[in-house]
Amino acid sequence: MAFLPCNACVELTAKKIILGLLLVSDGRALTVRSLIDACALFGIKENNVRVTLTRLSADGLIEASSRGAYALGPPVLSLADQVATWQTMEQQLGPWHGGFVAVYTGTLTRSNRKALRQRERALEMCGLRELDPDLYVRPDNFQGGAEFIRQRLRALGMEAEAAVFAASDFDGERRERVAKLWDGRSLDAHYRKDQQRLEDWLGRYQMLEQEVAAREVYIMGAQAVRSLVFDPWLPAPMIDEAARHAYLETVKRFDDTGKALWDRRFQIRIGMPYMTEEQPTSGVLQ
């Protein structure tokens, strides 16, 4: 359940839950009633949900697809596609020969706050770190090299004018600083610790009440998926690739379990997302 807008470290809001559910709906619409029921699991009232839907629609983040149902708006669709790549990003990796991909943003405007936020998010989601003012780098370990990073940055909303290129042969001082831009030990510890946490939950969730399990899988899944969406996908020896792979596989199983739990919890309303509020519910969740 790839709920990017939900960061488990911050307060859940109607906006985060609505966008999170729509992000994993495979482009389908969800009914207002199903979104109200989902938010109710976290103590969010119906009026709050309806006001949030109105605001999100006015901002173009969602749009009505039929009476009583909403889907993601065009500005969010490209981001949704990129968020979904967490499951396949490992397949895009190639051998690392010690080079880097660099991005220079010094020629880009800083007065447009929206563009600046999108740029910062894109750089972070691509694992780029600032080496010098306006110069960002990451290991060149994707099969497509600089072109892969260039295309992904643009898909994430970064300006096409940014210079993206292969880089190598840093001087001694910069070489030392490059090596410290990422904390591989912390990443390895996170992979192992969070994998164990998810595995423990998968081993006991069937003993939980349905609504408790639905809440927990949402929050824990959000945190796990978000960590992979923003993972720098470093090469060995910077990180333990086996530990990352094991963590990825566990998160995939956790994600599948979460989707199944939510489908069972909401049955027709989530399982048939095109159904409008006016259609019969056959007594489900009444």
PDB file of C-alpha atoms in Angstrom:
ATOM      1  CA  MET A   1       0.000   0.000   0.000  1.00  0.00           C
ATOM      2  CA  ALA A   2       2.319   2.652  -1.299  1.00  0.00           C
ATOM      3  CA  PHE A   3       1.028   5.604   0.668  1.00  0.00           C
ATOM      4  CA  LEU A   4       3.711   8.178  -0.068  1.00  0.00           C
ATOM      5  CA  PRO A   5       1.795  11.161   1.379  1.00  0.00           C
ATOM      6  CA  CYS A   6       1.559   9.356   4.706  1.00  0.00           C
ATOM      7  CA  ASN A   7       4.740   9.632   6.723  1.00  0.00           C
ATOM      8  CA  ALA A   8       4.267   7.575   9.874  1.00  0.00           C
ATOM      9  CA  CYS A   9       6.392  10.079  11.778  1.00  0.00           C
ATOM     10  CA  VAL A  10       3.825  12.868  11.339  1.00  0.00           C
ATOM     11  CA  GLU A  11       0.117  13.266  12.057  1.00  0.00           C
ATOM     12  CA  LEU A  12      -2.274  11.497   9.724  1.00  0.00           C
ATOM     13  CA  THR A  13      -4.673  13.885   8.026  1.00  0.00           C
ATOM     14  CA  ALA A  14      -7.575  13.467   5.642  1.00  0.00           C
ATOM     15  CA  LYS A  15      -5.409  14.869   2.842  1.00  0.00           C
ATOM     16  CA  LYS A  16      -2.622  12.326   3.392  1.00  0.00           C
ATOM     17  CA  ILE A  17      -5.028   9.392   3.576  1.00  0.00           C
ATOM     18  CA  ILE A  18      -7.071  10.429   0.530  1.00  0.00           C
ATOM     19  CA  LEU A  19      -4.029  11.007  -1.670  1.00  0.00           C
ATOM     20  CA  GLY A  20      -2.394   7.857  -0.333  1.00  0.00           C
ATOM     21  CA  LEU A  21      -5.346   5.658  -1.219  1.00  0.00           C
ATOM     22  CA  LEU A  22      -5.701   7.197  -4.662  1.00  0.00           C
ATOM     23  CA  LEU A  23      -1.985   6.684  -5.302  1.00  0.00           C
ATOM     24  CA  VAL A  24      -2.452   2.921  -4.964  1.00  0.00           C
ATOM     25  CA  SER A  25      -5.759   2.678  -6.808  1.00  0.00           C
ATOM     26  CA  ASP A  26      -4.023   2.000 -10.170  1.00  0.00           C
ATOM     27  CA  GLY A  27      -5.573   5.108 -11.668  1.00  0.00           C
ATOM     28  CA  ARG A  28      -9.097   4.126 -10.689  1.00  0.00           C
ATOM     29  CA  ALA A  29     -11.569   6.342  -8.888  1.00  0.00           C
ATOM     30  CA  LEU A  30     -12.640   5.775  -5.295  1.00  0.00           C
ATOM     31  CA  THR A  31     -16.037   6.657  -3.912  1.00  0.00           C
ATOM     32  CA  VAL A  32     -16.506   9.440  -1.413  1.00  0.00           C
ATOM     33  CA  ARG A  33     -18.108   6.950   0.956  1.00  0.00           C
ATOM     34  CA  SER A  34     -15.111   4.610   0.854  1.00  0.00           C
ATOM     35  CA  LEU A  35     -12.768   7.519   1.556  1.00  0.00           C
ATOM     36  CA  ILE A  36     -14.950   8.631   4.474  1.00  0.00           C
ATOM     37  CA  ASP A  37     -14.901   5.092   5.893  1.00  0.00           C
ATOM     38  CA  ALA A  38     -11.118   4.878   5.489  1.00  0.00           C
ATOM     39  CA  CYS A  39     -10.522   8.169   7.283  1.00  0.00           C
ATOM     40  CA  ALA A  40     -12.939   7.156  10.052  1.00  0.00           C
ATOM     41  CA  LEU A  41     -10.510   4.359  10.993  1.00  0.00           C
ATOM     42  CA  PHE A  42      -8.145   7.123  12.118  1.00  0.00           C
ATOM     43  CA  GLY A  43     -10.751   9.227  13.917  1.00  0.00           C
ATOM     44  CA  ILE A  44     -11.217  11.743  11.089  1.00  0.00           C
ATOM     45  CA  LYS A  45     -14.795  12.993  10.804  1.00  0.00           C
ATOM     46  CA  GLU A  46     -16.902  12.913   7.660  1.00  0.00           C
ATOM     47  CA  ASN A  47     -17.204  16.695   7.398  1.00  0.00           C
ATOM     48  CA  ASN A  48     -13.409  17.015   7.482  1.00  0.00           C
ATOM     49  CA  VAL A  49     -13.124  14.508   4.641  1.00  0.00           C
ATOM     50  CA  ARG A  50     -15.704  16.286   2.483  1.00  0.00           C
ATOM     51  CA  VAL A  51     -14.070  19.691   3.024  1.00  0.00           C
ATOM     52  CA  THR A  52     -10.676  18.174   2.158  1.00  0.00           C
ATOM     53  CA  LEU A  53     -12.060  16.609  -1.025  1.00  0.00           C
ATOM     54  CA  THR A  54     -13.420  19.995  -2.088  1.00  0.00           C
ATOM     55  CA  ARG A  55     -10.056  21.679  -1.479  1.00  0.00           C
ATOM     56  CA  LEU A  56      -8.059  18.955  -3.242  1.00  0.00           C
ATOM     57  CA  SER A  57     -10.406  19.191  -6.206  1.00  0.00           C
ATOM     58  CA  ALA A  58     -10.074  22.979  -6.324  1.00  0.00           C
ATOM     59  CA  ASP A  59      -6.281  22.610  -6.306  1.00  0.00           C
ATOM     60  CA  GLY A  60      -6.438  20.136  -9.184  1.00  0.00           C
ATOM     61  CA  LEU A  61      -4.864  17.322  -7.154  1.00  0.00           C
ATOM     62  CA  ILE A  62      -7.975  15.165  -7.592  1.00  0.00           C
ATOM     63  CA  GLU A  63     -10.876  15.296 -10.007  1.00  0.00           C
ATOM     64  CA  ALA A  64     -14.393  13.906 -10.077  1.00  0.00           C
ATOM     65  CA  SER A  65     -14.584  10.939 -12.436  1.00  0.00           C
ATOM     66  CA  SER A  66     -18.263  10.245 -11.838  1.00  0.00           C
ATOM     67  CA  ARG A  67     -20.930  11.238  -9.369  1.00  0.00           C
ATOM     68  CA  GLY A  68     -19.586  10.638  -5.888  1.00  0.00           C
ATOM     69  CA  ALA A  69     -16.161   9.338  -6.957  1.00  0.00           C
ATOM     70  CA  TYR A  70     -12.702  10.867  -7.326  1.00  0.00           C
ATOM     71  CA  ALA A  71      -9.425   9.983  -9.050  1.00  0.00           C
ATOM     72  CA  LEU A  72      -6.013  11.641  -9.045  1.00  0.00           C
ATOM     73  CA  GLY A  73      -5.699  14.832 -11.048  1.00  0.00           C
ATOM     74  CA  PRO A  74      -3.201  15.191 -13.931  1.00  0.00           C
ATOM     75  CA  PRO A  75      -0.571  17.075 -11.847  1.00  0.00           C
ATOM     76  CA  VAL A  76      -0.215  14.064  -9.535  1.00  0.00           C
ATOM     77  CA  LEU A  77      -0.306  11.233 -12.086  1.00  0.00           C
ATOM     78  CA  SER A  78       3.354  11.524 -13.098  1.00  0.00           C
ATOM     79  CA  LEU A  79       4.422  11.522  -9.444  1.00  0.00           C
ATOM     80  CA  ALA A  80       2.207   8.492  -8.813  1.00  0.00           C
ATOM     81  CA  ASP A  81       3.964   6.625 -11.632  1.00  0.00           C
ATOM     82  CA  GLN A  82       7.362   7.438 -10.136  1.00  0.00           C
ATOM     83  CA  VAL A  83       6.277   6.476  -6.628  1.00  0.00           C
ATOM     84  CA  ALA A  84       5.212   3.075  -7.961  1.00  0.00           C
ATOM     85  CA  THR A  85       8.736   2.371  -9.249  1.00  0.00           C
ATOM     86  CA  TRP A  86       9.940   1.443  -5.740  1.00  0.00           C
ATOM     87  CA  GLN A  87       8.958  -2.152  -6.517  1.00  0.00           C
ATOM     88  CA  THR A  88      11.067  -2.347  -9.700  1.00  0.00           C
ATOM     89  CA  MET A  89      13.907   0.095  -9.028  1.00  0.00           C
ATOM     90  CA  GLU A  90      16.284  -2.703  -8.071  1.00  0.00           C
ATOM     91  CA  GLN A  91      15.924  -4.117 -11.593  1.00  0.00           C
ATOM     92  CA  GLN A  92      17.245  -0.830 -13.040  1.00  0.00           C
ATOM     93  CA  LEU A  93      20.538  -1.094 -11.169  1.00  0.00           C
ATOM     94  CA  GLY A  94      23.761  -2.020 -12.929  1.00  0.00           C
ATOM     95  CA  PRO A  95      27.419  -2.460 -11.996  1.00  0.00           C
ATOM     96  CA  TRP A  96      29.179   0.494 -10.430  1.00  0.00           C
ATOM     97  CA  HIS A  97      32.612   1.402 -11.754  1.00  0.00           C
ATOM     98  CA  GLY A  98      33.299   4.269  -9.353  1.00  0.00           C
ATOM     99  CA  GLY A  99      31.767   7.115 -11.391  1.00  0.00           C
ATOM    100  CA  PHE A 100      28.997   9.518 -10.469  1.00  0.00           C
ATOM    101  CA  VAL A 101      26.056  11.341 -12.004  1.00  0.00           C
ATOM    102  CA  ALA A 102      26.078  15.065 -11.270  1.00  0.00           C
ATOM    103  CA  VAL A 103      23.314  17.655 -11.436  1.00  0.00           C
ATOM    104  CA  TYR A 104      23.981  21.398 -11.479  1.00  0.00           C
ATOM    105  CA  THR A 105      21.070  23.640 -10.452  1.00  0.00           C
ATOM    106  CA  GLY A 106      22.855  27.004 -10.197  1.00  0.00           C
ATOM    107  CA  THR A 107      21.116  28.388 -13.290  1.00  0.00           C
ATOM    108  CA  LEU A 108      17.615  27.549 -12.028  1.00  0.00           C
ATOM    109  CA  THR A 109      15.327  30.067 -10.341  1.00  0.00           C
ATOM    110  CA  ARG A 110      14.856  30.030  -6.580  1.00  0.00           C
ATOM    111  CA  SER A 111      11.981  32.514  -6.491  1.00  0.00           C
ATOM    112  CA  ASN A 112       9.319  30.004  -7.541  1.00  0.00           C
ATOM    113  CA  ARG A 113       8.573  28.146  -4.320  1.00  0.00           C
ATOM    114  CA  LYS A 114       6.520  25.408  -5.970  1.00  0.00           C
ATOM    115  CA  ALA A 115       9.263  24.677  -8.489  1.00  0.00           C
ATOM    116  CA  LEU A 116      11.848  24.725  -5.691  1.00  0.00           C
ATOM    117  CA  ARG A 117       9.870  22.195  -3.635  1.00  0.00           C
ATOM    118  CA  GLN A 118       9.459  19.918  -6.640  1.00  0.00           C
ATOM    119  CA  ARG A 119      13.175  20.219  -7.420  1.00  0.00           C
ATOM    120  CA  GLU A 120      14.212  19.343  -3.881  1.00  0.00           C
ATOM    121  CA  ARG A 121      11.848  16.361  -3.819  1.00  0.00           C
ATOM    122  CA  ALA A 122      13.091  15.133  -7.191  1.00  0.00           C
ATOM    123  CA  LEU A 123      16.733  15.369  -6.129  1.00  0.00           C
ATOM    124  CA  GLU A 124      16.036  13.479  -2.922  1.00  0.00           C
ATOM    125  CA  MET A 125      13.983  10.757  -4.630  1.00  0.00           C
ATOM    126  CA  CYS A 126      16.872  10.217  -7.057  1.00  0.00           C
ATOM    127  CA  GLY A 127      19.356   9.816  -4.208  1.00  0.00           C
ATOM    128  CA  LEU A 128      21.303  12.964  -5.106  1.00  0.00           C
ATOM    129  CA  ARG A 129      23.232  14.808  -2.381  1.00  0.00           C
ATOM    130  CA  GLU A 130      24.764  18.289  -2.446  1.00  0.00           C
ATOM    131  CA  LEU A 131      28.553  18.175  -2.808  1.00  0.00           C
ATOM    132  CA  ASP A 132      29.106  21.890  -3.479  1.00  0.00           C
ATOM    133  CA  PRO A 133      26.581  24.743  -3.650  1.00  0.00           C
ATOM    134  CA  ASP A 134      24.052  23.802  -6.376  1.00  0.00           C
ATOM    135  CA  LEU A 135      26.085  20.706  -7.387  1.00  0.00           C
ATOM    136  CA  TYR A 136      24.459  17.383  -6.537  1.00  0.00           C
ATOM    137  CA  VAL A 137      25.907  13.912  -7.105  1.00  0.00           C
ATOM    138  CA  ARG A 138      25.052  10.248  -6.772  1.00  0.00           C
ATOM    139  CA  PRO A 139      26.827   7.001  -7.756  1.00  0.00           C
ATOM    140  CA  ASP A 140      26.424   6.176 -11.448  1.00  0.00           C
ATOM    141  CA  ASN A 141      24.986   2.696 -10.864  1.00  0.00           C
ATOM    142  CA  PHE A 142      21.770   2.732 -12.883  1.00  0.00           C
ATOM    143  CA  GLN A 143      21.792   0.940 -16.222  1.00  0.00           C
ATOM    144  CA  GLY A 144      20.759   4.072 -18.085  1.00  0.00           C
ATOM    145  CA  GLY A 145      23.477   6.246 -16.530  1.00  0.00           C
ATOM    146  CA  ALA A 146      23.004  10.008 -16.585  1.00  0.00           C
ATOM    147  CA  GLU A 147      20.142   9.729 -19.081  1.00  0.00           C
ATOM    148  CA  PHE A 148      18.145   7.568 -16.664  1.00  0.00           C
ATOM    149  CA  ILE A 149      18.555  10.166 -13.906  1.00  0.00           C
ATOM    150  CA  ARG A 150      17.809  13.013 -16.314  1.00  0.00           C
ATOM    151  CA  GLN A 151      14.512  11.469 -17.407  1.00  0.00           C
ATOM    152  CA  ARG A 152      13.464  10.564 -13.888  1.00  0.00           C
ATOM    153  CA  LEU A 153      14.184  14.053 -12.562  1.00  0.00           C
ATOM    154  CA  ARG A 154      11.989  15.533 -15.277  1.00  0.00           C
ATOM    155  CA  ALA A 155       9.205  13.034 -14.585  1.00  0.00           C
ATOM    156  CA  LEU A 156       9.363  14.112 -10.940  1.00  0.00           C
ATOM    157  CA  GLY A 157       8.811  17.734 -11.910  1.00  0.00           C
ATOM    158  CA  MET A 158      12.343  19.125 -12.064  1.00  0.00           C
ATOM    159  CA  GLU A 159      13.103  21.765 -14.677  1.00  0.00           C
ATOM    160  CA  ALA A 160      14.510  20.454 -17.964  1.00  0.00           C
ATOM    161  CA  GLU A 161      17.157  23.223 -17.928  1.00  0.00           C
ATOM    162  CA  ALA A 162      19.099  21.500 -15.135  1.00  0.00           C
ATOM    163  CA  ALA A 163      22.467  20.170 -16.287  1.00  0.00           C
ATOM    164  CA  VAL A 164      22.736  16.400 -15.740  1.00  0.00           C
ATOM    165  CA  PHE A 165      26.008  14.688 -16.649  1.00  0.00           C
ATOM    166  CA  ALA A 166      28.473  11.931 -15.773  1.00  0.00           C
ATOM    167  CA  ALA A 167      31.310  12.939 -13.437  1.00  0.00           C
ATOM    168  CA  SER A 168      34.534  11.345 -12.237  1.00  0.00           C
ATOM    169  CA  ASP A 169      38.092  12.155 -11.163  1.00  0.00           C
ATOM    170  CA  PHE A 170      37.157  14.413  -8.241  1.00  0.00           C
ATOM    171  CA  ASP A 171      40.091  16.033  -6.486  1.00  0.00           C
ATOM    172  CA  GLY A 172      41.260  14.523  -3.223  1.00  0.00           C
ATOM    173  CA  GLU A 173      39.290  16.836  -0.948  1.00  0.00           C
ATOM    174  CA  ARG A 174      36.017  16.351  -2.837  1.00  0.00           C
ATOM    175  CA  ARG A 175      36.596  12.607  -3.078  1.00  0.00           C
ATOM    176  CA  GLU A 176      36.694  12.499   0.704  1.00  0.00           C
ATOM    177  CA  ARG A 177      33.507  14.545   0.996  1.00  0.00           C
ATOM    178  CA  VAL A 178      31.673  12.453  -1.602  1.00  0.00           C
ATOM    179  CA  ALA A 179      32.293   9.332   0.456  1.00  0.00           C
ATOM    180  CA  LYS A 180      30.550  10.966   3.442  1.00  0.00           C
ATOM    181  CA  LEU A 181      27.387  12.131   1.664  1.00  0.00           C
ATOM    182  CA  TRP A 182      25.556   8.882   2.448  1.00  0.00           C
ATOM    183  CA  ASP A 183      25.538   6.890   5.679  1.00  0.00           C
ATOM    184  CA  GLY A 184      25.694   3.303   4.468  1.00  0.00           C
ATOM    185  CA  ARG A 185      25.889   1.830   7.954  1.00  0.00           C
ATOM    186  CA  SER A 186      22.666   3.542   8.991  1.00  0.00           C
ATOM    187  CA  LEU A 187      20.951   2.341   5.831  1.00  0.00           C
ATOM    188  CA  ASP A 188      22.063  -1.248   6.461  1.00  0.00           C
ATOM    189  CA  ALA A 189      20.841  -1.045  10.052  1.00  0.00           C
ATOM    190  CA  HIS A 190      17.498   0.319   8.841  1.00  0.00           C
ATOM    191  CA  TYR A 191      17.061  -2.462   6.289  1.00  0.00           C
ATOM    192  CA  ARG A 192      17.633  -5.165   8.905  1.00  0.00           C
ATOM    193  CA  LYS A 193      15.693  -3.559  11.754  1.00  0.00           C
ATOM    194  CA  ASP A 194      12.631  -2.609   9.722  1.00  0.00           C
ATOM    195  CA  GLN A 195      12.555  -5.958   7.952  1.00  0.00           C
ATOM    196  CA  GLN A 196      12.387  -7.684  11.334  1.00  0.00           C
ATOM    197  CA  ARG A 197       9.655  -5.295  12.499  1.00  0.00           C
ATOM    198  CA  LEU A 198       7.530  -6.039   9.414  1.00  0.00           C
ATOM    199  CA  GLU A 199       8.163  -9.776   9.621  1.00  0.00           C
ATOM    200  CA  ASP A 200       7.100  -9.788  13.280  1.00  0.00           C
ATOM    201  CA  TRP A 201       3.842  -8.053  12.376  1.00  0.00           C
ATOM    202  CA  LEU A 202       3.171 -10.425   9.468  1.00  0.00           C
ATOM    203  CA  GLY A 203       3.532 -13.287  11.907  1.00  0.00           C
ATOM    204  CA  ARG A 204       0.884 -11.973  14.311  1.00  0.00           C
ATOM    205  CA  TYR A 205      -1.581  -9.784  12.386  1.00  0.00           C
ATOM    206  CA  GLN A 206      -4.153 -12.552  11.953  1.00  0.00           C
ATOM    207  CA  MET A 207      -4.742 -12.452  15.701  1.00  0.00           C
ATOM    208  CA  LEU A 208      -5.638  -8.737  15.565  1.00  0.00           C
ATOM    209  CA  GLU A 209      -9.111  -7.288  15.161  1.00  0.00           C
ATOM    210  CA  GLN A 210      -9.774  -6.325  11.559  1.00  0.00           C
ATOM    211  CA  GLU A 211      -9.860  -2.584  12.130  1.00  0.00           C
ATOM    212  CA  VAL A 212      -6.746  -2.661  14.303  1.00  0.00           C
ATOM    213  CA  ALA A 213      -4.899  -4.616  11.605  1.00  0.00           C
ATOM    214  CA  ALA A 214      -6.107  -2.181   8.926  1.00  0.00           C
ATOM    215  CA  ARG A 215      -4.818   0.821  10.867  1.00  0.00           C
ATOM    216  CA  GLU A 216      -1.490  -0.750  11.707  1.00  0.00           C
ATOM    217  CA  VAL A 217      -0.767  -2.027   8.205  1.00  0.00           C
ATOM    218  CA  TYR A 218      -1.535   1.419   6.797  1.00  0.00           C
ATOM    219  CA  ILE A 219       0.840   3.242   9.132  1.00  0.00           C
ATOM    220  CA  MET A 220       3.649   0.673   9.034  1.00  0.00           C
ATOM    221  CA  GLY A 221       3.301   0.155   5.288  1.00  0.00           C
ATOM    222  CA  ALA A 222       3.385   3.891   4.668  1.00  0.00           C
ATOM    223  CA  GLN A 223       6.635   4.240   6.568  1.00  0.00           C
ATOM    224  CA  ALA A 224       8.281   1.246   4.882  1.00  0.00           C
ATOM    225  CA  VAL A 225       7.282   2.147   1.335  1.00  0.00           C
ATOM    226  CA  ARG A 226       8.246   5.780   1.829  1.00  0.00           C
ATOM    227  CA  SER A 227      11.714   4.701   2.942  1.00  0.00           C
ATOM    228  CA  LEU A 228      12.133   2.798  -0.349  1.00  0.00           C
ATOM    229  CA  VAL A 229      10.671   5.598  -2.461  1.00  0.00           C
ATOM    230  CA  PHE A 230      13.377   7.871  -1.023  1.00  0.00           C
ATOM    231  CA  ASP A 231      16.096   5.209  -0.854  1.00  0.00           C
ATOM    232  CA  PRO A 232      19.297   6.328  -2.659  1.00  0.00           C
ATOM    233  CA  TRP A 233      19.791   2.835  -4.159  1.00  0.00           C
ATOM    234  CA  LEU A 234      23.490   2.861  -3.485  1.00  0.00           C
ATOM    235  CA  PRO A 235      25.886   0.239  -4.841  1.00  0.00           C
ATOM    236  CA  ALA A 236      28.138  -2.097  -2.900  1.00  0.00           C
ATOM    237  CA  PRO A 237      30.396  -1.517  -1.057  1.00  0.00           C
ATOM    238  CA  MET A 238      28.526   1.600   0.080  1.00  0.00           C
ATOM    239  CA  ILE A 239      25.693  -0.581   1.411  1.00  0.00           C
ATOM    240  CA  ASP A 240      24.869  -4.249   1.918  1.00  0.00           C
ATOM    241  CA  GLU A 241      22.941  -5.086  -1.253  1.00  0.00           C
ATOM    242  CA  ALA A 242      21.743  -8.426   0.139  1.00  0.00           C
ATOM    243  CA  ALA A 243      20.220  -6.713   3.194  1.00  0.00           C
ATOM    244  CA  ARG A 244      18.451  -4.176   0.972  1.00  0.00           C
ATOM    245  CA  HIS A 245      17.099  -6.913  -1.302  1.00  0.00           C
ATOM    246  CA  ALA A 246      15.760  -8.889   1.650  1.00  0.00           C
ATOM    247  CA  TYR A 247      14.095  -5.742   3.009  1.00  0.00           C
ATOM    248  CA  LEU A 248      12.565  -4.953  -0.383  1.00  0.00           C
ATOM    249  CA  GLU A 249      11.052  -8.423  -0.663  1.00  0.00           C
ATOM    250  CA  THR A 250       9.561  -8.152   2.820  1.00  0.00           C
ATOM    251  CA  VAL A 251       8.051  -4.750   2.042  1.00  0.00           C
ATOM    252  CA  LYS A 252       6.485  -6.196  -1.129  1.00  0.00           C
ATOM    253  CA  ARG A 253       4.847  -8.968   0.910  1.00  0.00           C
ATOM    254  CA  PHE A 254       3.734  -6.433   3.511  1.00  0.00           C
ATOM    255  CA  ASP A 255       2.294  -4.246   0.746  1.00  0.00           C
ATOM    256  CA  ASP A 256       0.346  -7.165  -0.718  1.00  0.00           C
ATOM    257  CA  THR A 257      -0.969  -8.103   2.719  1.00  0.00           C
ATOM    258  CA  GLY A 258      -2.052  -4.525   3.327  1.00  0.00           C
ATOM    259  CA  LYS A 259      -3.965  -4.326   0.059  1.00  0.00           C
ATOM    260  CA  ALA A 260      -5.737  -7.600   0.827  1.00  0.00           C
ATOM    261  CA  LEU A 261      -6.672  -6.426   4.328  1.00  0.00           C
ATOM    262  CA  TRP A 262      -8.095  -3.157   3.059  1.00  0.00           C
ATOM    263  CA  ASP A 263     -10.003  -4.887   0.269  1.00  0.00           C
ATOM    264  CA  ARG A 264     -11.612  -7.206   2.833  1.00  0.00           C
ATOM    265  CA  ARG A 265     -12.294  -4.354   5.245  1.00  0.00           C
ATOM    266  CA  PHE A 266     -14.070  -2.215   2.658  1.00  0.00           C
ATOM    267  CA  GLN A 267     -15.280  -5.024   0.387  1.00  0.00           C
ATOM    268  CA  ILE A 268     -17.454  -3.530  -2.388  1.00  0.00           C
ATOM    269  CA  ARG A 269     -16.612   0.108  -1.700  1.00  0.00           C
ATOM    270  CA  ILE A 270     -12.872  -0.339  -2.218  1.00  0.00           C
ATOM    271  CA  GLY A 271     -12.985  -3.491  -4.294  1.00  0.00           C
ATOM    272  CA  MET A 272     -15.246  -1.826  -6.884  1.00  0.00           C
ATOM    273  CA  PRO A 273     -13.909   1.728  -6.863  1.00  0.00           C
ATOM    274  CA  TYR A 274     -16.077   2.990  -9.729  1.00  0.00           C
ATOM    275  CA  MET A 275     -19.267   2.426  -7.731  1.00  0.00           C
ATOM    276  CA  THR A 276     -20.926   5.721  -6.783  1.00  0.00           C
ATOM    277  CA  GLU A 277     -22.605   6.471  -3.502  1.00  0.00           C
ATOM    278  CA  GLU A 278     -26.040   6.140  -5.084  1.00  0.00           C
ATOM    279  CA  GLN A 279     -25.520   2.497  -6.100  1.00  0.00           C
ATOM    280  CA  PRO A 280     -26.777  -0.268  -3.769  1.00  0.00           C
ATOM    281  CA  THR A 281     -24.291  -1.671  -1.271  1.00  0.00           C
ATOM    282  CA  SER A 282     -26.080  -4.991  -0.591  1.00  0.00           C
ATOM    283  CA  GLY A 283     -25.814  -4.282   3.110  1.00  0.00           C
ATOM    284  CA  VAL A 284     -22.005  -4.116   3.118  1.00  0.00           C
ATOM    285  CA  LEU A 285     -20.605  -1.940   5.903  1.00  0.00           C
ATOM    286  CA  GLN A 286     -24.006  -0.504   6.753  1.00  0.00           C
TER     287      GLN A 286
END
